[in-house]
PDB file of C-alpha atoms in Angstrom:
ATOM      1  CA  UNK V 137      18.378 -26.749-191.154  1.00 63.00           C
ATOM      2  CA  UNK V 138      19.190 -23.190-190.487  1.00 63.00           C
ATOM      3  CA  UNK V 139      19.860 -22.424-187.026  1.00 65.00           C
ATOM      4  CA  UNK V 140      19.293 -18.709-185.545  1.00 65.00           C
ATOM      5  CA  UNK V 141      20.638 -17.039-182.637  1.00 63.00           C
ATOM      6  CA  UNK V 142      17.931 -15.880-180.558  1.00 63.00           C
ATOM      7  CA  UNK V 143      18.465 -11.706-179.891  1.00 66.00           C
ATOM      8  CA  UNK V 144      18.532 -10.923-176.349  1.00 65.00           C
ATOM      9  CA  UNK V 145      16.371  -8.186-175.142  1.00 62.00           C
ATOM     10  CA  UNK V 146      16.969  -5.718-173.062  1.00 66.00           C
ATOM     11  CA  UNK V 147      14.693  -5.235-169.853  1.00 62.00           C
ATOM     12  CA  UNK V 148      15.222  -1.745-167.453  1.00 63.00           C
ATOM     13  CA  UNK V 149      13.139  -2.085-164.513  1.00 59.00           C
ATOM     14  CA  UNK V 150      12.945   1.477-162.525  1.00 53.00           C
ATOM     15  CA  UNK V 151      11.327   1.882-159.410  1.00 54.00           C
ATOM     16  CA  UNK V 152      10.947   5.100-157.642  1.00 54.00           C
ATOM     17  CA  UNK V 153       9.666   6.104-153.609  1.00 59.00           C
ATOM     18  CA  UNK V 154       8.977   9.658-153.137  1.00 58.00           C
ATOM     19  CA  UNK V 155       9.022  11.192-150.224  1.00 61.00           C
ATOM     20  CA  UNK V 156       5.978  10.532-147.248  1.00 60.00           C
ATOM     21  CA  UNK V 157       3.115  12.711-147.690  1.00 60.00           C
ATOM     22  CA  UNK V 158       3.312  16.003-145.961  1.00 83.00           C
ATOM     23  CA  UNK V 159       0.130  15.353-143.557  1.00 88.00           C
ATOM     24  CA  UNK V 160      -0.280  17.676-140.789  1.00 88.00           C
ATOM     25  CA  UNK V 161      -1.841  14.883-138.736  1.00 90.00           C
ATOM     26  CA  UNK V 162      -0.339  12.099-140.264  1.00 89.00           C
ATOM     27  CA  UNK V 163      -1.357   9.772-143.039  1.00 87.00           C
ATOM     28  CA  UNK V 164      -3.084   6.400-142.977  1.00 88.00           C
ATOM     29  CA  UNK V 165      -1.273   2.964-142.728  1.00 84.00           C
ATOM     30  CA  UNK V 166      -2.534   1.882-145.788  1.00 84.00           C
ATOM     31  CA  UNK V 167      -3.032   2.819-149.672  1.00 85.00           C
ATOM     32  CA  UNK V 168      -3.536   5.053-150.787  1.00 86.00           C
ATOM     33  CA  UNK V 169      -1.819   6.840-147.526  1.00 85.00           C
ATOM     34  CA  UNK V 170      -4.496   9.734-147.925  1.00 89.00           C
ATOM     35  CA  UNK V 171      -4.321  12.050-144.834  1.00 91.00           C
ATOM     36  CA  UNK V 172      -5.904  11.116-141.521  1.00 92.00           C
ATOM     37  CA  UNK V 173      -7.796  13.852-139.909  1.00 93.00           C
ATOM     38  CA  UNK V 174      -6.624  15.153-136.585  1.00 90.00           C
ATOM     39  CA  UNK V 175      -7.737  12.697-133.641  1.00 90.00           C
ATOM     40  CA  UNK V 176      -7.384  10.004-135.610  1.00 92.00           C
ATOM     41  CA  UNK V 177      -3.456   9.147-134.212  1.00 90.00           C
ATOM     42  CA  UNK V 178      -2.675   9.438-130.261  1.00 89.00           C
ATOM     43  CA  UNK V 179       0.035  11.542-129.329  1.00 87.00           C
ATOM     44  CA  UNK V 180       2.693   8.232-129.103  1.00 84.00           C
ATOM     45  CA  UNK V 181       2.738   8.867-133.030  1.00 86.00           C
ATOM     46  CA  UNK V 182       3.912  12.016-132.910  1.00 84.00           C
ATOM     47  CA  UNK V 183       7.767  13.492-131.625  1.00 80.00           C
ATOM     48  CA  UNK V 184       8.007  17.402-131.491  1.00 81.00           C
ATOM     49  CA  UNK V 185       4.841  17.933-133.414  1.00 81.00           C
ATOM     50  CA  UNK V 186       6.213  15.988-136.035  1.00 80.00           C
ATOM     51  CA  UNK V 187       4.454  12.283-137.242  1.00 83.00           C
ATOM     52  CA  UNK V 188       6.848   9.605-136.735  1.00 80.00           C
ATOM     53  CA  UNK V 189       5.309   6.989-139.046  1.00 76.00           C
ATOM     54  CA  UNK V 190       2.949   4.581-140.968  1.00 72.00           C
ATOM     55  CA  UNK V 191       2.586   3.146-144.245  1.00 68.00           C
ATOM     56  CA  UNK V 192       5.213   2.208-146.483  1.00 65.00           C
ATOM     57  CA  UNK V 193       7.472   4.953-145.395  1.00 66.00           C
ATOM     58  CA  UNK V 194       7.694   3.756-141.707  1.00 69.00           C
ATOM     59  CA  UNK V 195      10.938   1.846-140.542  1.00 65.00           C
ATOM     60  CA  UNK V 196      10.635   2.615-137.341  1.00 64.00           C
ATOM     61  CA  UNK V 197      11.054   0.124-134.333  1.00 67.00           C
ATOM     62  CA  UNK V 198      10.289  -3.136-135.063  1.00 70.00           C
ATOM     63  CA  UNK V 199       7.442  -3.806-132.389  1.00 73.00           C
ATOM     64  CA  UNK V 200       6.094  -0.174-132.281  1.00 78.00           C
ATOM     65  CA  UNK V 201       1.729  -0.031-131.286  1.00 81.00           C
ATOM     66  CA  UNK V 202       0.235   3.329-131.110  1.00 84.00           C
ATOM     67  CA  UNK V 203      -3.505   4.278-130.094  1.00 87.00           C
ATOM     68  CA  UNK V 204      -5.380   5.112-133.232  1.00 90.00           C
ATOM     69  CA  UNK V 205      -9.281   6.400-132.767  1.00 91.00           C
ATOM     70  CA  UNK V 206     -10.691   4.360-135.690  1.00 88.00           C
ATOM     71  CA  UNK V 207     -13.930   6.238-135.721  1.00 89.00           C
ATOM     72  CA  UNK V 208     -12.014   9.114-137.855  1.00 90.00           C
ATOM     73  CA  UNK V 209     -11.795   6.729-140.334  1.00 90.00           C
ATOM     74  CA  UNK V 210     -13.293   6.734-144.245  1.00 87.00           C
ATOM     75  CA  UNK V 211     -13.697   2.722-143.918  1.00 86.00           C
ATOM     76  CA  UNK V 212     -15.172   2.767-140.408  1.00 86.00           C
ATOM     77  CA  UNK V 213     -17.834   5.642-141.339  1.00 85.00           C
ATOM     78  CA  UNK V 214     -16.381   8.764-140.616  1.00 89.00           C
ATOM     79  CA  UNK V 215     -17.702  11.313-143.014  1.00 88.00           C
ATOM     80  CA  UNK V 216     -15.601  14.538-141.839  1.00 88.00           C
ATOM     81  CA  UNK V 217     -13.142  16.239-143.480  1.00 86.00           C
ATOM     82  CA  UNK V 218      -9.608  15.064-144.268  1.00 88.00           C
ATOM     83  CA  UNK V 219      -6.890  17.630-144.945  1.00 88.00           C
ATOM     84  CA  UNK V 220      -4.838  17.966-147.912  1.00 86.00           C
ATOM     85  CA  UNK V 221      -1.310  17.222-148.283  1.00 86.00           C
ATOM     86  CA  UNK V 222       1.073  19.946-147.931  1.00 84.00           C
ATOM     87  CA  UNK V 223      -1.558  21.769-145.620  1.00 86.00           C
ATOM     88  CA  UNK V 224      -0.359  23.243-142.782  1.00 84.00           C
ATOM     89  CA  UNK V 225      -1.728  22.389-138.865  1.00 83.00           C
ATOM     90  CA  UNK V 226      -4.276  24.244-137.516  1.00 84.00           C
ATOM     91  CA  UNK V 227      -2.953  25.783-134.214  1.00 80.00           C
ATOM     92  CA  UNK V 228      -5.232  25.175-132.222  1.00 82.00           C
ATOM     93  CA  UNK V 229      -4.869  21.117-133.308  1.00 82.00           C
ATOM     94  CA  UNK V 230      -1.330  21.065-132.594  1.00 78.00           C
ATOM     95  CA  UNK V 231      -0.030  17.265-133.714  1.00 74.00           C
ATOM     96  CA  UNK V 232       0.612  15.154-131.098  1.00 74.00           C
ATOM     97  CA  UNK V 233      -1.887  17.099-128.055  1.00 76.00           C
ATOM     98  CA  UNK V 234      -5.161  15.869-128.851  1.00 76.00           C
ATOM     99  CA  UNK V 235      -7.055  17.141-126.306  1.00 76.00           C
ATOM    100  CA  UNK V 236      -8.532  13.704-124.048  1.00 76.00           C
ATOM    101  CA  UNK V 237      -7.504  11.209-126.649  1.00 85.00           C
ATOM    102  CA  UNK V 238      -9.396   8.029-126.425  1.00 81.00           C
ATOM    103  CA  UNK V 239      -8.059   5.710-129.055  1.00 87.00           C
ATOM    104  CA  UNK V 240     -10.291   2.402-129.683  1.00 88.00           C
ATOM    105  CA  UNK V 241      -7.470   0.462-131.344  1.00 86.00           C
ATOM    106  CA  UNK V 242      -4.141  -0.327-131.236  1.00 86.00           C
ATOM    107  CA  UNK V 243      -2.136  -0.088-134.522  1.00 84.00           C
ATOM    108  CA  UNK V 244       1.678  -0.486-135.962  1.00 81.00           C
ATOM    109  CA  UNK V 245       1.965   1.955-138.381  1.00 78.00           C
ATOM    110  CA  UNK V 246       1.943  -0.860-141.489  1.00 77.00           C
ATOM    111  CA  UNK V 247      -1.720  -1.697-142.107  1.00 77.00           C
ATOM    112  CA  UNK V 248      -1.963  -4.325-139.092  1.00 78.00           C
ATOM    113  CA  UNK V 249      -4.196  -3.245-136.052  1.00 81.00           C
ATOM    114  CA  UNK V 250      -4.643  -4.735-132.793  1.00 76.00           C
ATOM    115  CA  UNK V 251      -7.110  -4.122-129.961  1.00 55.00           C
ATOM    116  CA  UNK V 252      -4.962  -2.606-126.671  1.00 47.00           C
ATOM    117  CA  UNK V 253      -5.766  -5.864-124.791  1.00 41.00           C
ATOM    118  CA  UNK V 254      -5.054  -8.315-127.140  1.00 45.00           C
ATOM    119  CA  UNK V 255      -1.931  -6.499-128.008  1.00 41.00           C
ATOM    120  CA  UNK V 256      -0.465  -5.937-124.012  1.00 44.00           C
ATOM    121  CA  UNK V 257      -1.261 -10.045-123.467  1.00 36.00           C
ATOM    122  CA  UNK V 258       0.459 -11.116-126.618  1.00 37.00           C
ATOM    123  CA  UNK V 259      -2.253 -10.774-129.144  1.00 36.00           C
ATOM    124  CA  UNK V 260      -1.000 -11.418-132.679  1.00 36.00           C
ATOM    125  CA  UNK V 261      -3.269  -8.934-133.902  1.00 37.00           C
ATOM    126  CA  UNK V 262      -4.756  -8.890-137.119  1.00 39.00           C
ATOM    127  CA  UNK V 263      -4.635  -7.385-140.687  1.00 37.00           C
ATOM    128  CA  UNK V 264      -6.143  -4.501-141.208  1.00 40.00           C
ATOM    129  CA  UNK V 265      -7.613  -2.376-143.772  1.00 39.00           C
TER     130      UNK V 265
END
């Protein structure tokens, strides 16, 4: 009987995160992060003009909800347009002042969404898209 050392391979495993999306509005909490379209995230998102967070990017406080106005969304109908990344705010839609903001949902920035009630009375929520 001939007995044979068994080779050992070699396995390299290399995972890479790029940097969020540049989305003038903000991106969606879930993949592929496309970007949401202005009035989609309430002001509460948004610190200086600047989006503070969703998706896979988002670290941020650990029990965070923000006001999201679903209806701006691909999966819930909307059929507007969407910008691109790397394109630039329009002026007149600064981030963060959306003119009489009426958000219909409550999200966390990580694909779960909540409606405002539920949430404020201890709603677990539920998962979303």
């Amino acid at each position: 009987m001939v007995a044979a050392a068994p080779q050992r391979a070699q396995a390299q495993v290399a995972v890479q995160i790029g940097p969020p999306p540049e989305c003038p509005y903000g991106y969606f909490d879930y993949p592929p992060y496309d970007c949401a379209p202005y009035g989609y995230y309430g002001p509460e998102w948004f610190s200086g003009g600047i989006f503070i967070g969703a998706g896979p990017w988002y670290h941020g406080r650990e029990r965070f909800w923000g006001h999201v106005d679903n209806r701006f969304d691909r999966n819930d109908g909307w059929h507007g347009d969407y910008p691109r990344r790397g394109e630039h705010y329009d002026e007149h839609r600064r981030p963060g002042h959306v003119e009489n903001f009426r958000g219909n949902e409550m999200r966390d920035g990580h694909g779960h969404s909540n409606l405002g009630a539920q949430h404020e009375h201890g709603g677990h929520g539920e998962h979303g898209h």
